[in-house]
């Protein structure tokens, strides 16, 4: 019995040891598997972090970019300086390793940078870099808050190009620190195009930097075109004292390409159908026609940039607004051959301040209502502006036969220096030799002029309003304009069918303004409602 018990005890101990040993190995195995699982999780987390930081591996046009969803931070005010963010990642096509930070500074540090040099651009001023820009845009378009970089100290020859959505990600930055020049070869333009550089159907697009867009427009200006706007109608009010002053002075720059460029002259930089558009820092010069245009845009910010073209470059508007709302333009200098800022139909909530204008034709609303069309403009503020050697100061111009309205306009604190016609409302605008009289008109009401001061060379005030639909609620306050006899015949203030109020005495006296409201103002039914 004792032997059996001893053998049984020994056997049971052996069994217990084997069970314990097996359990210990299983525990070790489980611990090993758990460690390996933690290692994979850490690696996965690190990989996810790198993706969020923009360290994508593979081609710049691959699916890793398409799946990027990095959020964009709100832009800080210009005076605010935040702590410097970590250096951005630069992605090169076909590069499988993270690239070193770029040498240039600026741009959007929230996302991935795409440098046009990495997509084949030469930047030598003679090689056509259009395809490189297209490829860089195609890559940047897929990444939210990305930056397309045009580096400094290079000159890029770029033909007509469209940077377009609507399937691009939001908040893309076009960082322009170099120079983009337009081709002067007629073959690059075909039969003619309406724009050169176009950004369309985008959400949150910013063009910024210290770079230059050069339209090289002198090869276009010297040739008259059937598509050009004719000479400004207000020229008929400006009569020189002698024949030494040319109504249309010759363009000083001539070219061997004279007569070969297409008749349609392009706008240098156009934004169409876009939301939250910003243009800052850059310079646009020598556009064939309009320099900067916003068409069907909502939320436009233009500041700290400049436009530069000769005063005799025909139809080269500085900033052109059409069918655009919620626009802010400030701290900008414009020199051109037409309106420094042109506000066309469909514009509302436009605020312009701290702008230098000249040479040029001033800041204009219109022309509106051409070809019997309906035009609607409202809630426009222009203030703290300096105009020097311009044809007009602040102007509203409409065609006979139009309909709609211009209402709620404030021109405040405008300094004019040797301006030919500082204050103009012209409801008989006509850029032809003659226009037929028509009874309908674009209604003009609620226009305030305050603190308009400086010197003029032709006429201080010209109000020419419709017989059937006079201008109403025109308010003049603190108007001080002094004549400067130089090259033109001088005229007294002129008013026709203009009603409103003189808040203070004016210099010179503007006795032609009719106080109050018209006795029989025949309102156009459903014409002036917008």
Coordinates of C-alpha atoms in Angstrom, one line a residue, residues 80-376:
X80 CA -0.2 88.3 -35.4
X81 CA 3.0 86.2 -35.3
X82 CA 2.6 82.7 -34.1
X83 CA 5.4 80.3 -33.1
X84 CA 7.0 78.8 -36.2
X85 CA 5.5 75.5 -37.3
X86 CA 7.6 72.4 -38.1
X87 CA 9.1 72.5 -41.6
X88 CA 6.7 71.3 -44.3
X89 CA 7.2 68.2 -46.3
X90 CA 8.1 68.5 -50.0
X91 CA 6.8 65.7 -52.1
X92 CA 8.6 64.9 -55.4
X93 CA 7.1 62.8 -58.1
X94 CA 8.4 59.2 -57.9
X95 CA 10.3 59.8 -54.7
X96 CA 9.9 57.1 -52.1
X97 CA 11.6 58.9 -49.2
X98 CA 10.7 62.0 -47.4
X99 CA 12.4 65.0 -48.9
X100 CA 14.3 67.7 -47.1
X101 CA 12.6 71.0 -46.3
X102 CA 12.6 73.5 -49.2
X103 CA 15.0 76.4 -49.3
X104 CA 12.3 79.0 -49.8
X105 CA 10.1 80.4 -47.0
X106 CA 6.4 81.2 -46.9
X107 CA 3.3 79.4 -48.0
X108 CA 0.9 77.2 -46.2
X109 CA 2.7 75.1 -43.6
X110 CA -0.4 73.0 -42.8
X111 CA 0.0 70.7 -45.8
X112 CA 2.2 69.3 -48.5
X113 CA 4.4 71.5 -50.8
X114 CA 4.6 70.9 -54.5
X115 CA 7.5 72.8 -56.1
X116 CA 7.1 73.3 -59.9
X117 CA 10.8 72.7 -60.3
X118 CA 10.3 69.1 -59.2
X119 CA 7.8 68.6 -61.9
X120 CA 10.1 69.6 -64.7
X121 CA 9.9 73.4 -64.8
X122 CA 13.2 75.1 -65.9
X123 CA 12.6 78.7 -64.9
X124 CA 15.0 80.0 -67.5
X125 CA 12.5 82.5 -69.1
X126 CA 12.6 80.8 -72.5
X127 CA 11.6 77.1 -71.9
X128 CA 7.8 76.6 -72.0
X129 CA 7.0 75.5 -68.4
X130 CA 3.2 75.2 -68.9
X131 CA 3.1 71.4 -68.6
X132 CA 5.2 71.5 -65.4
X133 CA 2.7 73.9 -63.8
X134 CA -0.2 71.7 -64.9
X135 CA 1.5 68.6 -63.4
X136 CA 2.2 70.4 -60.1
X137 CA -1.4 71.6 -59.9
X138 CA -2.7 68.2 -60.7
X139 CA -0.8 66.9 -57.6
X140 CA -1.6 69.8 -55.3
X141 CA -5.3 69.7 -56.3
X142 CA -5.6 66.3 -54.6
X143 CA -4.3 67.5 -51.2
X144 CA -6.2 69.7 -48.9
X145 CA -4.3 72.8 -47.6
X146 CA -1.4 72.0 -50.0
X147 CA 0.9 74.6 -51.5
X148 CA 2.0 74.9 -55.1
X149 CA 5.4 76.7 -54.9
X150 CA 6.8 78.9 -57.6
X151 CA 10.3 79.6 -56.2
X152 CA 12.1 83.0 -56.2
X153 CA 15.0 83.9 -58.6
X154 CA 13.5 82.0 -61.5
X155 CA 11.5 83.2 -64.5
X156 CA 8.8 80.9 -65.8
X157 CA 7.4 81.1 -69.3
X158 CA 3.8 79.9 -69.0
X159 CA 1.1 79.8 -71.7
X160 CA -2.6 80.0 -71.2
X161 CA -3.5 77.7 -68.3
X162 CA -6.5 76.9 -66.1
X163 CA -6.1 75.8 -62.5
X164 CA -9.5 74.4 -62.0
X165 CA -11.9 72.5 -59.8
X166 CA -14.5 71.7 -58.8
X167 CA -13.1 68.4 -57.6
X168 CA -9.9 70.0 -56.0
X169 CA -9.5 69.9 -52.3
X170 CA -10.0 73.1 -50.4
X171 CA -7.6 75.8 -49.1
X172 CA -4.8 75.4 -51.7
X173 CA -2.1 78.1 -51.6
X174 CA -0.3 79.2 -54.8
X175 CA 2.9 80.5 -53.4
X176 CA 4.3 82.9 -56.0
X177 CA 7.8 84.1 -55.2
X178 CA 9.3 83.9 -58.7
X179 CA 8.2 85.5 -62.0
X180 CA 5.7 84.2 -64.4
X181 CA 5.8 85.7 -67.9
X182 CA 3.3 85.4 -70.8
X183 CA 4.3 84.2 -74.2
X184 CA 4.6 86.8 -77.0
X185 CA 4.5 84.2 -79.7
X186 CA 1.0 84.5 -81.4
X187 CA 0.9 80.7 -81.9
X188 CA 0.6 80.3 -78.1
X189 CA -2.7 82.1 -78.1
X190 CA -4.4 80.6 -81.1
X191 CA -7.3 82.8 -82.3
X192 CA -7.3 84.6 -79.0
X193 CA -8.4 83.8 -75.4
X194 CA -10.3 85.7 -72.7
X195 CA -7.8 85.0 -70.0
X196 CA -4.2 83.9 -69.4
X197 CA -4.0 82.5 -65.9
X198 CA -7.4 81.3 -64.6
X199 CA -8.5 79.8 -61.3
X200 CA -12.0 78.4 -61.5
X201 CA -14.5 76.6 -59.2
X202 CA -12.3 76.4 -56.2
X203 CA -12.9 76.6 -52.4
X204 CA -10.4 78.6 -50.4
X205 CA -7.7 79.5 -53.0
X206 CA -4.9 81.9 -52.0
X207 CA -2.3 83.4 -54.2
X208 CA 0.5 85.0 -52.1
X209 CA 4.2 85.8 -52.1
X210 CA 6.6 88.4 -53.4
X211 CA 6.5 87.3 -57.0
X212 CA 5.5 88.9 -60.3
X213 CA 3.0 88.1 -63.0
X214 CA 4.1 89.9 -66.2
X215 CA 1.6 89.9 -69.1
X216 CA 4.1 91.6 -71.5
X217 CA 1.2 93.4 -72.9
X218 CA 3.0 96.0 -75.0
X219 CA 2.7 93.7 -78.0
X220 CA -1.1 93.9 -77.7
X221 CA -1.7 97.5 -76.7
X222 CA -0.6 99.1 -79.9
X223 CA -3.2 97.3 -82.0
X224 CA -6.8 98.3 -81.9
X225 CA -9.3 95.4 -81.6
X226 CA -13.0 95.1 -82.4
X227 CA -13.3 93.3 -79.0
X228 CA -11.8 96.3 -77.1
X229 CA -13.9 98.7 -75.2
X230 CA -13.8 102.0 -77.1
X231 CA -12.2 105.1 -75.6
X232 CA -13.7 106.2 -72.3
X233 CA -16.8 108.3 -72.8
X234 CA -15.7 110.9 -70.3
X235 CA -12.9 111.9 -72.7
X236 CA -15.4 114.1 -74.5
X237 CA -15.6 116.3 -71.4
X238 CA -11.8 116.9 -71.4
X239 CA -10.8 119.5 -73.9
X240 CA -7.2 120.5 -74.1
X241 CA -6.2 124.2 -74.3
X242 CA -4.0 123.5 -77.4
X243 CA -3.1 120.8 -79.8
X244 CA -0.1 119.7 -77.8
X245 CA -2.2 117.4 -75.7
X246 CA -3.1 114.1 -77.5
X247 CA -6.4 112.6 -76.7
X248 CA -4.9 109.1 -77.3
X249 CA -1.1 109.4 -76.7
X250 CA 0.9 106.7 -78.5
X251 CA 2.1 103.7 -76.6
X252 CA 5.8 104.2 -76.2
X253 CA 6.8 100.6 -76.7
X254 CA 6.7 99.1 -80.2
X255 CA 7.4 95.6 -81.3
X256 CA 8.2 93.6 -84.4
X257 CA 5.2 91.5 -83.6
X258 CA 2.9 94.4 -84.4
X259 CA -0.2 93.2 -86.2
X260 CA 0.3 89.5 -85.5
X261 CA -1.2 89.1 -82.0
X262 CA -4.9 87.8 -81.8
X263 CA -7.6 90.5 -81.7
X264 CA -9.0 89.1 -78.4
X265 CA -6.8 90.4 -75.6
X266 CA -6.6 88.2 -72.4
X267 CA -7.0 89.1 -68.8
X268 CA -3.8 88.3 -66.9
X269 CA -5.3 86.7 -63.8
X270 CA -8.9 85.6 -63.5
X271 CA -10.9 83.9 -60.7
X272 CA -14.3 82.4 -61.7
X273 CA -17.0 80.7 -59.6
X274 CA -14.8 80.4 -56.5
X275 CA -15.3 80.8 -52.7
X276 CA -13.0 82.5 -50.3
X277 CA -10.4 83.9 -52.7
X278 CA -7.3 85.7 -51.4
X279 CA -4.6 87.6 -53.4
X280 CA -1.8 89.2 -51.5
X281 CA 1.8 90.3 -51.8
X282 CA 2.2 89.8 -55.5
X283 CA 2.6 92.3 -58.4
X284 CA 0.8 92.0 -61.7
X285 CA 2.1 94.2 -64.5
X286 CA 1.6 94.9 -68.2
X287 CA -1.5 92.8 -68.8
X288 CA -2.8 92.7 -72.3
X289 CA -6.2 93.8 -70.9
X290 CA -7.6 93.6 -67.4
X291 CA -5.0 92.7 -64.8
X292 CA -7.1 91.0 -62.0
X293 CA -10.6 89.9 -62.5
X294 CA -13.2 88.2 -60.1
X295 CA -16.2 86.8 -61.8
X296 CA -19.0 85.0 -59.9
X297 CA -17.0 84.8 -56.7
X298 CA -18.1 85.0 -53.1
X299 CA -15.7 86.0 -50.4
X300 CA -12.8 87.9 -52.0
X301 CA -9.8 89.4 -50.2
X302 CA -7.2 91.5 -52.0
X303 CA -4.5 93.3 -50.0
X304 CA -0.9 94.4 -50.0
X305 CA -0.4 93.8 -53.7
X306 CA 0.1 96.1 -56.7
X307 CA -0.9 96.5 -60.3
X308 CA 1.4 98.3 -62.7
X309 CA 1.0 99.3 -66.3
X310 CA 1.5 102.6 -68.3
X311 CA -1.3 105.1 -68.2
X312 CA -1.7 104.9 -72.0
X313 CA -2.2 101.1 -72.1
X314 CA -5.7 100.8 -73.4
X315 CA -8.4 99.0 -71.5
X316 CA -6.1 97.6 -68.9
X317 CA -8.4 97.8 -65.8
X318 CA -6.6 97.1 -62.5
X319 CA -9.1 95.1 -60.5
X320 CA -12.4 94.1 -62.2
X321 CA -15.4 92.8 -60.1
X322 CA -18.4 91.2 -61.7
X323 CA -21.2 89.2 -60.1
X324 CA -19.2 89.0 -57.0
X325 CA -20.2 89.5 -53.3
X326 CA -18.5 90.1 -50.0
X327 CA -15.3 91.7 -51.4
X328 CA -12.6 93.5 -49.4
X329 CA -9.8 95.3 -51.2
X330 CA -7.3 97.3 -49.1
X331 CA -3.6 98.4 -48.9
X332 CA -3.1 98.1 -52.6
X333 CA -1.6 100.3 -55.3
X334 CA -2.9 100.4 -58.9
X335 CA -1.4 102.1 -61.9
X336 CA -3.0 101.2 -65.2
X337 CA -4.6 102.6 -68.4
X338 CA -8.3 102.3 -67.4
X339 CA -10.3 102.0 -64.1
X340 CA -8.1 101.2 -61.1
X341 CA -11.1 99.3 -59.7
X342 CA -14.2 98.5 -61.9
X343 CA -17.4 97.4 -60.2
X344 CA -19.8 95.8 -62.6
X345 CA -23.3 94.3 -62.4
X346 CA -24.1 91.7 -59.7
X347 CA -21.7 93.1 -57.1
X348 CA -22.8 93.8 -53.5
X349 CA -21.1 94.2 -50.2
X350 CA -17.9 95.6 -51.6
X351 CA -15.5 97.5 -49.2
X352 CA -12.5 99.3 -50.7
X353 CA -10.1 101.3 -48.5
X354 CA -6.5 102.4 -48.4
X355 CA -5.9 102.2 -52.1
X356 CA -3.5 104.3 -54.2
X357 CA -4.8 104.9 -57.7
X358 CA -2.9 106.5 -60.6
X359 CA -2.4 106.7 -63.4
X360 CA -5.8 105.4 -64.5
X361 CA -9.4 106.3 -64.8
X362 CA -10.3 106.2 -61.1
X363 CA -12.7 103.9 -59.3
X364 CA -15.9 103.3 -61.2
X365 CA -19.2 101.6 -60.8
X366 CA -20.2 100.5 -64.3
X367 CA -20.7 101.0 -67.1
X368 CA -24.1 99.3 -66.4
X369 CA -27.2 98.5 -68.5
X370 CA -25.6 98.3 -71.9
X371 CA -27.8 96.7 -74.6
X372 CA -30.9 97.3 -72.5
X373 CA -29.7 94.8 -69.8
X374 CA -30.6 94.8 -66.1
X375 CA -27.9 95.7 -63.7
X376 CA -27.8 95.5 -59.9

